[in-house]
Each structure stands twice: as structure tokens, then as C-alpha cells.
Short mmCIF file of C-alpha atoms in Angstrom, two decimals:
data_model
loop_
_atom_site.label_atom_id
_atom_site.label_comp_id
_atom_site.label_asym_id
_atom_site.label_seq_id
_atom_site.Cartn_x
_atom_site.Cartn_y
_atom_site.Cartn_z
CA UNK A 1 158.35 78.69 -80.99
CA UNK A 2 156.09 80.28 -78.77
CA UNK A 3 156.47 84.15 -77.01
CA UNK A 4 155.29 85.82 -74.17
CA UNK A 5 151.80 85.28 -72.39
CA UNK A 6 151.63 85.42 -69.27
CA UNK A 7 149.28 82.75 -68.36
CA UNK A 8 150.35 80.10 -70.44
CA UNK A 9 153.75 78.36 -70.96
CA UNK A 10 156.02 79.94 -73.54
CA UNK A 11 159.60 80.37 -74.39
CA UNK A 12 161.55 83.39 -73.52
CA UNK A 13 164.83 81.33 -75.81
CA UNK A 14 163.25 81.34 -79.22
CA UNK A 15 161.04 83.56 -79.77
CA UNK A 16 158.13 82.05 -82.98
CA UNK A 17 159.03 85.20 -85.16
CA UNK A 18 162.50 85.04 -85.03
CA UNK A 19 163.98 85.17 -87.96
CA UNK A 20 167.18 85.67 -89.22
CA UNK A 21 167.54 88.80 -92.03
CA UNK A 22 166.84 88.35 -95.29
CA UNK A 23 170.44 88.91 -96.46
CA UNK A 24 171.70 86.03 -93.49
CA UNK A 25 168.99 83.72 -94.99
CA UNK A 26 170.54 85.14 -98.16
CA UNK A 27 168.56 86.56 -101.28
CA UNK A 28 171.81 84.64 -102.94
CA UNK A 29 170.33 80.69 -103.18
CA UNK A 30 174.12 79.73 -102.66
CA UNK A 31 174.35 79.90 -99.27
CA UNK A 32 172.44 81.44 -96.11
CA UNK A 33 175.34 82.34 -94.57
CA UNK A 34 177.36 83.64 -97.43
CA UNK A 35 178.43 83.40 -100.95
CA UNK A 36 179.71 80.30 -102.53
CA UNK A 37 182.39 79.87 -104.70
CA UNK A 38 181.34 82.01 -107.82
CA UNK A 39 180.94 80.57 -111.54
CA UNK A 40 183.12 81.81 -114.21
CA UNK A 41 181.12 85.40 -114.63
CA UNK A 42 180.90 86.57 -118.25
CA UNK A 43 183.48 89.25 -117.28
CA UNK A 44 185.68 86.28 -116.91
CA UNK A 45 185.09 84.45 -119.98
CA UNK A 46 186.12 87.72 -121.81
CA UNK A 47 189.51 87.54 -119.95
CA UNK A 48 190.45 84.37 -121.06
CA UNK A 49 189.10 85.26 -124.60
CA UNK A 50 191.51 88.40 -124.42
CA UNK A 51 194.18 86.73 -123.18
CA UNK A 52 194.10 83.73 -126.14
CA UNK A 53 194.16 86.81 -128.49
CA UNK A 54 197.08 88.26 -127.48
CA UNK A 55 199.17 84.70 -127.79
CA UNK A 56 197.53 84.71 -131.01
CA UNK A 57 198.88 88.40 -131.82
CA UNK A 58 201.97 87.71 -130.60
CA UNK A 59 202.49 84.47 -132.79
CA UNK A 60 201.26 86.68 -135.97
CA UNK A 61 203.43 89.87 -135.36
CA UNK A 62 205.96 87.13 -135.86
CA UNK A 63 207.30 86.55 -139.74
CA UNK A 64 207.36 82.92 -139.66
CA UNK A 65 203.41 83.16 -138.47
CA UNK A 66 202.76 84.86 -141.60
CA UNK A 67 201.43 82.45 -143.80
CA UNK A 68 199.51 80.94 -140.93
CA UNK A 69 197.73 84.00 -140.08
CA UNK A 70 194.09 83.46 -141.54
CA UNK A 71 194.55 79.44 -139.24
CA UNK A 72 195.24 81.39 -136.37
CA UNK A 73 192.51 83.10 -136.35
CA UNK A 74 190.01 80.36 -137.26
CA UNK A 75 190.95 78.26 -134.41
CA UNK A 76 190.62 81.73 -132.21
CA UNK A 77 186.99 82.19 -133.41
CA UNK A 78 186.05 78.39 -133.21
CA UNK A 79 187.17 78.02 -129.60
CA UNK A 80 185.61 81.41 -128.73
CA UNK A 81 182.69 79.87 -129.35
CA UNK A 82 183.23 76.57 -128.00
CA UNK A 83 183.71 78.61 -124.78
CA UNK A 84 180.70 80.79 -124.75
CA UNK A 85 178.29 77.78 -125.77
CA UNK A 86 179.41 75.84 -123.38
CA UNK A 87 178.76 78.19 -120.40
CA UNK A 88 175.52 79.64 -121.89
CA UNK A 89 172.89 76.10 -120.81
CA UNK A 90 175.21 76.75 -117.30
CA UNK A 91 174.17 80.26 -116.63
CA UNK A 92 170.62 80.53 -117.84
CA UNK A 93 169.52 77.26 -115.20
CA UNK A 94 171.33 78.91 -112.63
CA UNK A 95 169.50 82.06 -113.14
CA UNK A 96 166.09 80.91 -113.83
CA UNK A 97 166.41 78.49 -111.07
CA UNK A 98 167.89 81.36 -108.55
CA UNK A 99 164.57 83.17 -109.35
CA UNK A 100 162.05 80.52 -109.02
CA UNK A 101 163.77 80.04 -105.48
CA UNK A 102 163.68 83.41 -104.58
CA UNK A 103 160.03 83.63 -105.86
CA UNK A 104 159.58 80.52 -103.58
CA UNK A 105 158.51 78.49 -106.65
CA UNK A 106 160.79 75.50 -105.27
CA UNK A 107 159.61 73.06 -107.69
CA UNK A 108 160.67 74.93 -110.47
CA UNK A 109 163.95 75.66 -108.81
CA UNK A 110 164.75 72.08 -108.40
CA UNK A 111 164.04 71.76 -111.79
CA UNK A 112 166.39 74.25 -113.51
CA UNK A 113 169.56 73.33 -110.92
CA UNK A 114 169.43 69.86 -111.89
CA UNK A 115 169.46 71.06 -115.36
CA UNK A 116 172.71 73.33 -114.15
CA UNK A 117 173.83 70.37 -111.91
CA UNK A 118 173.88 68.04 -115.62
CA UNK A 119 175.55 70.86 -117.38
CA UNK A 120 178.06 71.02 -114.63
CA UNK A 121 179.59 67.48 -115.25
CA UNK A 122 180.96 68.87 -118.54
CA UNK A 123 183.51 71.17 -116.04
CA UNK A 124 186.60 69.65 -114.34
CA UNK A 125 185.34 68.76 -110.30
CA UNK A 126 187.69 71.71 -109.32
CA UNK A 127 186.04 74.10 -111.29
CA UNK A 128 184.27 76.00 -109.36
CA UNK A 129 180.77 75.67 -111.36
CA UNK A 130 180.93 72.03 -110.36
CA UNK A 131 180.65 73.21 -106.70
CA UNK A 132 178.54 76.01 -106.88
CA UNK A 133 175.83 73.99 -108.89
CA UNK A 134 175.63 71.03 -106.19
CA UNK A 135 175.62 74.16 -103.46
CA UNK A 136 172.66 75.43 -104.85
CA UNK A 137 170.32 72.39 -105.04
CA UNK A 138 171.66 71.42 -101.75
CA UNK A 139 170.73 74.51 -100.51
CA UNK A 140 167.35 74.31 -102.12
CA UNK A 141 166.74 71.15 -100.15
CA UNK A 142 168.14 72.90 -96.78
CA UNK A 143 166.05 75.20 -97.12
CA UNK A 144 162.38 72.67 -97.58
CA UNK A 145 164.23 70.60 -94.46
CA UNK A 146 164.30 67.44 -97.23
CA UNK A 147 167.77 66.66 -95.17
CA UNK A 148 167.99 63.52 -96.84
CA UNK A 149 168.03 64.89 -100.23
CA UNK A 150 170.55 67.48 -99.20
CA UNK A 151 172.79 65.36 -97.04
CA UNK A 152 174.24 63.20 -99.86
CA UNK A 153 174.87 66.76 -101.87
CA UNK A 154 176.68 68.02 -98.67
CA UNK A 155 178.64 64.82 -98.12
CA UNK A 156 179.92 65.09 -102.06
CA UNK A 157 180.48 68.85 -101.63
CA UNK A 158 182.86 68.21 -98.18
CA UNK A 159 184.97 65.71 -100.37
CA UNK A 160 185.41 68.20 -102.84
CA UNK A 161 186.44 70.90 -100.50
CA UNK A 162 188.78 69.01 -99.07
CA UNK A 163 190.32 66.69 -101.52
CA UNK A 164 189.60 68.67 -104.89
CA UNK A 165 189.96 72.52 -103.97
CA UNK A 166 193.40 72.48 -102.34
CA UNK A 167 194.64 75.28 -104.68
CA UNK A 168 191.81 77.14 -104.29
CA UNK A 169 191.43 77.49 -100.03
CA UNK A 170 189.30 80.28 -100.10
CA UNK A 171 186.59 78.17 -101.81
CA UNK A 172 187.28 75.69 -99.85
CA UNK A 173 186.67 77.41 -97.02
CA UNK A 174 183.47 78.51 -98.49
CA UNK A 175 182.46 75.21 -98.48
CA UNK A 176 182.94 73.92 -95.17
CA UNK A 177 181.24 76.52 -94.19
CA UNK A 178 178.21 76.02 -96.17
CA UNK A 179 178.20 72.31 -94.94
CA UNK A 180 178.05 73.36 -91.58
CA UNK A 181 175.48 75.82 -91.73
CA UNK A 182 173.30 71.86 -93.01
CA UNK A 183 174.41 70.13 -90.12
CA UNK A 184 173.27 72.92 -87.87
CA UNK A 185 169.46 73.11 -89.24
CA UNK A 186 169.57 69.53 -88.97
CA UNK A 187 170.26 70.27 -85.02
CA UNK A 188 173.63 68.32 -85.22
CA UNK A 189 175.59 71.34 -83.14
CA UNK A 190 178.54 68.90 -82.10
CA UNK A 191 178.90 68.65 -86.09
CA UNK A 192 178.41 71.89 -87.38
CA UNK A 193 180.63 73.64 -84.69
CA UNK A 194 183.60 71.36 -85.96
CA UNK A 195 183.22 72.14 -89.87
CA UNK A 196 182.79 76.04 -88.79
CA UNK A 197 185.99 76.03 -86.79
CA UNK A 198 187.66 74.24 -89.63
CA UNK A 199 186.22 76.74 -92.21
CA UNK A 200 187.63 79.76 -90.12
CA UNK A 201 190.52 78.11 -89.55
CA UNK A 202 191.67 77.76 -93.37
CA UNK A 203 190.74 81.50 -93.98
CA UNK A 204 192.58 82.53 -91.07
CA UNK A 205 195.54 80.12 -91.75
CA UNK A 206 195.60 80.29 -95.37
CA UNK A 207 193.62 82.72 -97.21
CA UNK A 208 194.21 85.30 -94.59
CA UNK A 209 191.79 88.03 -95.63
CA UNK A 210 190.50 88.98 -92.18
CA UNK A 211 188.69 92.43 -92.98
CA UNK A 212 186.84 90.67 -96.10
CA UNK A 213 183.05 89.88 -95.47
CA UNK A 214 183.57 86.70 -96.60
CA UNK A 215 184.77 85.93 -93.16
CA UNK A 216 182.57 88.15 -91.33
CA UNK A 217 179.92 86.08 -92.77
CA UNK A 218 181.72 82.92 -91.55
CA UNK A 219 182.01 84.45 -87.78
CA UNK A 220 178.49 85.41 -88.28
CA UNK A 221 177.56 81.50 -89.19
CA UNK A 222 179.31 80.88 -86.08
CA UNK A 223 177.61 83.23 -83.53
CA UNK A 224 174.54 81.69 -85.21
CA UNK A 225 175.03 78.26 -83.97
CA UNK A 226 176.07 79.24 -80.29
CA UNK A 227 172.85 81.42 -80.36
CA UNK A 228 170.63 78.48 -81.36
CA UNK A 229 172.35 76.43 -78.79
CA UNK A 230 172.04 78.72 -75.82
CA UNK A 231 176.00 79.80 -75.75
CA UNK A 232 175.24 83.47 -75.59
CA UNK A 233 179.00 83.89 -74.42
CA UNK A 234 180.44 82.67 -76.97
CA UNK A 235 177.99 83.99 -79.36
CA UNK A 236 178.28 87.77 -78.75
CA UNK A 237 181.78 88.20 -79.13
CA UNK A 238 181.98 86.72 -83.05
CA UNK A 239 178.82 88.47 -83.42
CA UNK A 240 180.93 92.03 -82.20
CA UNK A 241 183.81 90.87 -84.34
CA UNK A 242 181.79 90.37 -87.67
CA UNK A 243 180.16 93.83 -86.99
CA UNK A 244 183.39 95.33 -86.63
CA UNK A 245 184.85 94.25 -89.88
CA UNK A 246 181.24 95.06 -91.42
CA UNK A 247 181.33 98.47 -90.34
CA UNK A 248 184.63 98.93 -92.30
CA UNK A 249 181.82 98.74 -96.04
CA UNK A 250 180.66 101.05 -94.58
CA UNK A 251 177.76 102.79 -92.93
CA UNK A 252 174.87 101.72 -94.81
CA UNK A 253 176.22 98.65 -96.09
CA UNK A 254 173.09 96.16 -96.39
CA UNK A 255 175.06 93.59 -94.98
CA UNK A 256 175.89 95.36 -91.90
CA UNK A 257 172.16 95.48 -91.35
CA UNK A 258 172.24 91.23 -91.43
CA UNK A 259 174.89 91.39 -88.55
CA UNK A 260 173.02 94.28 -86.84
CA UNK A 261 169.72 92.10 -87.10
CA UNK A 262 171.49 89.27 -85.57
CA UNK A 263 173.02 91.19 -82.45
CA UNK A 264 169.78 92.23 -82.06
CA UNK A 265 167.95 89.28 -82.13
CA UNK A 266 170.56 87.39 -79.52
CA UNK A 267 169.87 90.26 -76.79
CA UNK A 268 166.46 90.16 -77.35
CA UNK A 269 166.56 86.49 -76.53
CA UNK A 270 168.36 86.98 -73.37
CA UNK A 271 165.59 90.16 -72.01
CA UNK A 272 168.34 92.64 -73.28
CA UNK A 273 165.66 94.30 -74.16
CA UNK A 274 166.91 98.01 -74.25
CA UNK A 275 170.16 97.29 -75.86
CA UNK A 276 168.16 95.40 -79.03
CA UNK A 277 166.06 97.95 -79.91
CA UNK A 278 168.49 99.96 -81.05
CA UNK A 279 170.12 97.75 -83.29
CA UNK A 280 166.93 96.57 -85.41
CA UNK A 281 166.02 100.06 -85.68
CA UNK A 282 169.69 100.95 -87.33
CA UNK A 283 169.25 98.07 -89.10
CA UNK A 284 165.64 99.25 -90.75
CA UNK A 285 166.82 101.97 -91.21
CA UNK A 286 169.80 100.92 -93.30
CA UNK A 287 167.48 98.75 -95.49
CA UNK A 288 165.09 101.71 -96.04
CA UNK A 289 168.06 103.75 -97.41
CA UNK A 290 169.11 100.88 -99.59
CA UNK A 291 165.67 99.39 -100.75
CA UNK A 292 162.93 101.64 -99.62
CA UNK A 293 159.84 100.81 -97.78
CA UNK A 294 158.28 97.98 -100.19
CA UNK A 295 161.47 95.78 -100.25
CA UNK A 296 161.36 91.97 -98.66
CA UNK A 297 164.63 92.88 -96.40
CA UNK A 298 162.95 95.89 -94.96
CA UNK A 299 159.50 93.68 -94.24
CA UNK A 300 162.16 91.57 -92.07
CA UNK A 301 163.51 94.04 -90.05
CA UNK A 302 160.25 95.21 -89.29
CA UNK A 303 158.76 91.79 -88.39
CA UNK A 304 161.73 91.24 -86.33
CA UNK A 305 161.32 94.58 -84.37
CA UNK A 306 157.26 94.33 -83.86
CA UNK A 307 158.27 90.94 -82.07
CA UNK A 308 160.72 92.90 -80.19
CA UNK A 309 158.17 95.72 -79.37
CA UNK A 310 155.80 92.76 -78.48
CA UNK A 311 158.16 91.67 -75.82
CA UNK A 312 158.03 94.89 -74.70
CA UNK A 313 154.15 94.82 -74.71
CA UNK A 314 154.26 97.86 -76.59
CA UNK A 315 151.37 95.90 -78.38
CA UNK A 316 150.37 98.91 -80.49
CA UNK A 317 153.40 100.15 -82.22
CA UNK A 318 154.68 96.39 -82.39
CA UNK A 319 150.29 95.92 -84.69
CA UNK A 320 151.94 98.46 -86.57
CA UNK A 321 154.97 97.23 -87.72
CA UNK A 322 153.56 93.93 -88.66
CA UNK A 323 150.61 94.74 -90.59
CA UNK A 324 153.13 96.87 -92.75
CA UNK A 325 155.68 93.83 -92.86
CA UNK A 326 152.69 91.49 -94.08
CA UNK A 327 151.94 93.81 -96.61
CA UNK A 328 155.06 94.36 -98.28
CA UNK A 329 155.83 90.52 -98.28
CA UNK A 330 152.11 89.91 -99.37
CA UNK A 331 152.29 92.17 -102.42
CA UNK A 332 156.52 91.46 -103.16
CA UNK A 333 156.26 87.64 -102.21
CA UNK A 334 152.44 86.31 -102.92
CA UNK A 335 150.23 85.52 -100.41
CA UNK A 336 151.46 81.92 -100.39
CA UNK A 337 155.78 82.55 -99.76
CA UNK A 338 156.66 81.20 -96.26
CA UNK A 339 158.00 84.63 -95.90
CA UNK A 340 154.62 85.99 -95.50
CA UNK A 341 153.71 83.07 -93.36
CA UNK A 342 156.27 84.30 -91.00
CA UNK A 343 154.50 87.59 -91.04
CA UNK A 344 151.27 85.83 -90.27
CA UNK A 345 152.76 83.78 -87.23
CA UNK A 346 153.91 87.05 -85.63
CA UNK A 347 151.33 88.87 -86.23
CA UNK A 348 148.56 85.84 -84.79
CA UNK A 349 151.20 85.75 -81.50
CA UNK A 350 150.13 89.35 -81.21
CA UNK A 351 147.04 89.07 -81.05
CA UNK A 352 147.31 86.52 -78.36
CA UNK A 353 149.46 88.89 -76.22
CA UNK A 354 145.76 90.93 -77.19
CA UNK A 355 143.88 88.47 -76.04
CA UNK A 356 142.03 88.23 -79.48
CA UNK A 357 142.37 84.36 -79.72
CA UNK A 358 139.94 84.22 -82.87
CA UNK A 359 141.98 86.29 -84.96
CA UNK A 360 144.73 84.66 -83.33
CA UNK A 361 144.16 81.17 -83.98
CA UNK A 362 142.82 82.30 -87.73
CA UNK A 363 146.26 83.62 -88.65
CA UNK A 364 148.07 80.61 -86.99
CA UNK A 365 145.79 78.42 -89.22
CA UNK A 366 146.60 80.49 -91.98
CA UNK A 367 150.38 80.20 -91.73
CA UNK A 368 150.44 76.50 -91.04
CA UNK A 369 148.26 76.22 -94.43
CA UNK A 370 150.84 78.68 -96.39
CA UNK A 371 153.65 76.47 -95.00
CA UNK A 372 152.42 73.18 -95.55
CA UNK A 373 151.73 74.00 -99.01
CA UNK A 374 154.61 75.40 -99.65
CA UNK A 375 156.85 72.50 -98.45
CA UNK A 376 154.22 69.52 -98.46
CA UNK A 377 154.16 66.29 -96.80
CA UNK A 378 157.91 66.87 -95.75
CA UNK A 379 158.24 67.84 -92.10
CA UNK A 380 159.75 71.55 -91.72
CA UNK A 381 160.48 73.49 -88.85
CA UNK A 382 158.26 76.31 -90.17
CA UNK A 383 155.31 74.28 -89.61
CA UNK A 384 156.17 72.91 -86.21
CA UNK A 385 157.06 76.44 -84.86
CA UNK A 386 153.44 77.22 -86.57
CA UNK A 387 151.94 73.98 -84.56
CA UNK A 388 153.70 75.15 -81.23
CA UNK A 389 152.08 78.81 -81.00
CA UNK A 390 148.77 77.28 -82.48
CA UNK A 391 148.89 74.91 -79.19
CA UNK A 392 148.89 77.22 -77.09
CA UNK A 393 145.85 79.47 -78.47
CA UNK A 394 143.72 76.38 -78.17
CA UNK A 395 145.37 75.76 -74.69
CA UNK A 396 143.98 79.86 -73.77
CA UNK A 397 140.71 78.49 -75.34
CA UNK A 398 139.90 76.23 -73.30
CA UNK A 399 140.53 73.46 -76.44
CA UNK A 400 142.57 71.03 -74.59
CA UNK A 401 142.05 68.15 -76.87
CA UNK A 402 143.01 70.26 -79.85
CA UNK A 403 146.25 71.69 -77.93
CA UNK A 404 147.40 68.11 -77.36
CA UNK A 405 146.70 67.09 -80.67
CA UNK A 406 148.87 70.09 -82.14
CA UNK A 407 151.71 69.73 -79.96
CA UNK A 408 152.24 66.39 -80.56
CA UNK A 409 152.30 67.06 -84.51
CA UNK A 410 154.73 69.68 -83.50
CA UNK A 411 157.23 67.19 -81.57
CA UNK A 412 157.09 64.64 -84.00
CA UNK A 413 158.61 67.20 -86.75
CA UNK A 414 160.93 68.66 -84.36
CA UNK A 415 162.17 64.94 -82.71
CA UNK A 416 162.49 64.31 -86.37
CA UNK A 417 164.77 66.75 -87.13
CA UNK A 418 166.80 67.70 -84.40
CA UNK A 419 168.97 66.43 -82.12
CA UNK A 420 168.22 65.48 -78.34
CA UNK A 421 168.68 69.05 -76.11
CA UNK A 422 167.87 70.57 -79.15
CA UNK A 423 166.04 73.85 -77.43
CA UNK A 424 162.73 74.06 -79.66
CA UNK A 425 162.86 70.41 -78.60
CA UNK A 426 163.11 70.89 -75.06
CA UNK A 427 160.16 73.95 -75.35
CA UNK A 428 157.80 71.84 -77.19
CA UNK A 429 158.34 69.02 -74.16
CA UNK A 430 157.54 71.71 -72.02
CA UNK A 431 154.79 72.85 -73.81
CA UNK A 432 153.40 69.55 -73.92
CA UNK A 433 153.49 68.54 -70.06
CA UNK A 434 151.69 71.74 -69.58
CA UNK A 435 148.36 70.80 -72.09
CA UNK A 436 148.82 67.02 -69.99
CA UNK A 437 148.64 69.26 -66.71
CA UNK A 438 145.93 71.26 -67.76
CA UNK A 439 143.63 68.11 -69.11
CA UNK A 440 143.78 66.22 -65.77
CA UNK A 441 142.55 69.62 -63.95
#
């Protein structure tokens, strides 16, 4: 997803760094656009414990109990245990398996939610942990673009949400909306804008919390989508709407500074330049008071505003900002997390707006190498947004036969993956019939 040079074509829709903030993606593997129904916490399990002891303490204050006293409290202590054991296997996948993903170690992460997905099947299907652990390998899979590893999880998740969850709408909700946040990286808008609208609909109809950030996160989800597919009208407003009811955690809530970084990235792709500024630098700011200055949310907020200050060609301050971001996510993430690669894209698409096309095509290497690692033979947007801006260095180099051959590597991951009209579809065409214009000059 290529940015601004003026001598070559680019895109002035999606810019190559943008990125949503770390808390949208989410540092939570449920969902990247918010929490999924929660497992039974250990808080929980105590609950229920206390709550079987006092039937128990009730049925032994009582005289005719008496003589059953030390049974009673046998069979309190046996399924006590029973209990805990159960939900121990459950917990320690999930959490080893949250890490590895967060770590970027997806391999691993697969591994350990299967393991939670197996220990699942000993819960009812409308228990919760059922749902949550098919939500976070599906999610795992969303994120590597291995759609057709995720889709059946999605498909099974839907049914449960709507057949199995009835009781329980707010989960349900949940998951609708985490099925529609799929469908949308797939590029399947028509899709994903039906499941959202039925997601918001249930928590407006039924669960009816409308200053929780539950559903902030949903209208978030929303102005997503509309972003992505050019509907800045009807983008802005949800976007407004989940700030206000953000603002209301209050002023340096981290998640207020995912909403800010959103706002901010929608003006900035329609040239509202002056009014986005503002907003990534509240939202830096917000992360700097939470995490400090060697923290993976702050790196994004200052990737996303160098790209910003790039626009601007404020090329110097923007340098900056994403040498710092590159080596936060370098020394937090490892040198080989597609997070950094991100880092490494923006920072070569500086130095093109510099004119350095060396160092720019080096880092563009770089980050296609990171990503391709990282995610293998499967085709991922990362690495086509990487193939797009790489096209058009070699296209400023004179290196016409290598621009063709990138773009076209580029369009046949994105015509894989998204839908016709899709708009990094419709820039990499453009892209393309510009390298064929140039070669027959």
C-alpha cells in the first residue's frame, strides 16, 4: 500500500504503514476488535466453590445432617477438586498459547490452542470456554490470512452464537462480531457489514449496555470496515460515537488511545491532515503515561504518526519517530515480529519520499523477508503491501522488469484474498498499468 511520491503512482486511500493500534489489533489473541466471551476466571471457580459450601453448611447446621457430616464434606472436597483439575490443562494452553502469539511464535500458538481447543470438548458447547477456545485459534489463523483454516472455525463459532448462546446475548453478540471482523480481512464487506449490524443490534436490543466498551469496540469494528471500504461518511460518525463512550473510562484510558488512533488514521486518509495530527499525538501521549516509552503500543502510535508527518513531508521529524518505533519493537518484539516489519516498511517509504532508493529498497527487502518468514508459503496481505511499495522503488530505479515482476506477486496475493473493488486491489491495478506504461516508453 504505497504513499506519497510525487513522481510515481501511489495511493493517497491506504497509506503502506497504516496500521491499526496495537490495542484494536488487540494484545488480547481473542479478538482484534474486542474481547471474547471470557473463560470461567479462577475468581469464578472460587464462587461456585463458596457457594457449594454454604448448601453444605446449611444441610449440617441441620440435626438430621448430623451423622452425615464427615460425607458431606468428602463429597465437598472431592468435587472441589474435580473442578479445579479440570480447568487447570484449560488455562495453562490458553496462556502459554496467548504468549507465543503475542511473542509472534505462531507455531507454538497453534500448538497450545489446539491443546485448549481438546480440553474444551470436556465443557458443555454453551460454556463459554468452548467458544472462547475455537475464537482464539480462529483468530490465530486470521491473523497468518490461512482463511481457510479459520473459515470452518468461524462458520462453527456463528452456529454457536446463534443457536447455542441464546441465554447468554452478550456473548453472543461478541461473537458475531468477531466473525465479522474474518469476513472483512477476507475483503467480503457485503458480509461482514451484515454480521456487524446484527452484532450491534443484539447489544442494543438485548443486552442494552450502551456506555460499556464492549460496544464501543463493536462501533469501532464498524467504522473500521466503512474506512477500508472508502465510506468515510458513515465511518466517522461510529468512530465519534465510540470515542464518546470511551472518553467516559476516562482520560487516559489505553483504549481511548485505540479509538483516537483510528479517528486519526481515517482523516489522514482523506488529506485531513491538520485535524489527525492531533489525535495520534493525544493518543501517544496516552500510551506513554500508561506504558512508557519502550512499550509495543507506544512504537505504534509513533509509526502511525511518522507516516502522518511523512504526508506532511515533514521528512525529518517523521526519520525520527520511526527509527525510535523500530527500536522499541526491535528490542520488545525480535527483529523477526511482523510488527517490526511494519516499522521497516514505513521507515523504507521514507526514505523514498528522501529519495534514498538504496536504503529504501534494502528495508523493503528486509520486511518482505521478516514477513514471509513469519507467515510462510501462505499468501498475507503484509507481504503484498511489502511487494506494492517495493514496486515502486524499482519503478524510481529505473528497474522496470523487477517492478513488473513485484507487482504482479503483489496482485496475485491480494486477487487471492479479497474481493473484486476491494481498494488495495484496485491500487495495485493501478500500480501495475503504470510499470506496463512505463516499459513501452
Amino acid at each position: 500500500m504505497s504513499t506519497d511520491q510525487p513522481t510515481t503512482t501511489q495511493s493517497q486511500d491506504v497509506p503502506a504503514d497504516s496500521e491499526q493500534s496495537a490495542q484494536e489489533q488487540s494484545t488480547q489473541v481473542q479478538s482484534t476488535d474486542l474481547q471474547s466471551p471470557a473463560p470461567a476466571s479462577s475468581s469464578e471457580i472460587t464462587s461456585r466453590l463458596l457457594q457449594l459450601r454454604k448448601y453444605a453448611q446449611a444441610a449440617l447446621n441441620d440435626p438430621r445432617y448430623k451423622k452425615a457430616q464427615k460425607i458431606v464434606w468428602v463429597i465437598c472436597i472431592f468435587w472441589a477438586g474435580v473442578i479445579v483439575a479440570q480447568s487447570i490443562p484449560y488455562y495453562i494452553y490458553i496462556g502459554q498459547g496467548k504468549q507465543a502469539f503475542l511473542e509472534g511464535r505462531y507455531d507454538e500458538s497453534e500448538e497450545m490452542f489446539k491443546a485448549a481447543e481438546r480440553e474444551s470438548k470436556n465443557y458443555d458447547i454453551s460454556d463459554p470456554r468452548y467458544a472462547n477456545s475455537l475464537n482464539n485459534l480462529g483468530e490465530l489463523y486470521r491473523k497468518q490470512a490461512k482463511y481457510e483454516l479459520a473459515s470452518p472455525i468461524y462458520t462453527n463459532l456463528l452456529t454457536i452464537a446463534e443457536n447455542h448462546l441464546t441465554k447468554k446475548r452478550q456473548e453472543s453478540a461478541v461473537l458475531i462480531n468477531n466473525v465479522a471482523a474474518f469476513y472483512r480481512d477476507k475483503g467480503d464487506y457485503p458480509r461482514s457489514e451484515e454480521l456487524y449490524l446484527k452484532a450491534i443490534g443484539i447489544w442494543e436490543s438485548d443486552v442494552k449496555k450502551l456506555s460499556d466498551p464492549n460496544y464501543a469496540a463493536m462501533l469501532s469494528a464498524l467504522a473500521r470496515l466503512y474506512k477500508d471500504d472508502g465510506k468515510f461518511d458513515k465511518s466517522e460518525p461510529l468512530y465519534r460515537k465510540a470515542l464518546a463512550i470511551r472518553e467516559l473510562q476516562g482520560a487516559n484510558d489505553p483504549e481511548l488511545a485505540a479509538v483516537l488512533t483510528s479517528l486519526a488514521g481515517l482523516y489522514r486518509q482523506q488529506g485531513r491532515y491538520a485535524e489527525s495530527e492531533p489525535l495520534y499525538r493525544r493518543a501517544l501521549n496516552i500510551d506513554l503515561k500508561n506504558f512508557g516509552e519502550h512499550h509495543a503500543d507506544t512504537a505504534t502510535d509513533e509509526n502511525s504518526l511518522a507516516g502522518l508527518l511523512r504526508d506532511l513531508n515533514r521528512l525529518q521529524e517523521a526519520e525520527a519517530l520511526y527509527l525510535r518505533a523500530l527500536k522499541t519493537r526491535q528490542m520488545i518484539l525480535g527483529p523477526a515480529h511482523p510488527h517490526t516489519a511494519k516499522s521497516l516498511l514505513g521507515l523504507g517509504e521514507l526514505r523514498r519520499a528522501q529519495g534514498r532508493l538504496a536504503d529504501a529498497e534494502a528495508l523493503i527487502r528486509k520486511a518482505l523477508a521478516v514477513n514471509e518468514k513469519a507467515y510462510g508459503s501462505q499468501k498475507h496481505p503484509d507481504c503484498a503491501s511489502c511487494l506494492n511499495s517495493l514496486s515502486l522503488v524499482y519503478l524510481q530505479e529505473g528497474k522496470t522488469d523487477k517492478a513488473q515482476d513485484a507487482i504482479k506477486r503483489c496482485l496475485s496475493i491480494r486477487n487471492a484474498l479479497l474481493a473484486p473493488g476491494h481498494p488495495d486491489l484496485a491500487e495495485s491495478n493501478r500500480n501495475l498499468a503504470e510499470i506496463s506504461k512505463e516499459m513501452r516508453h
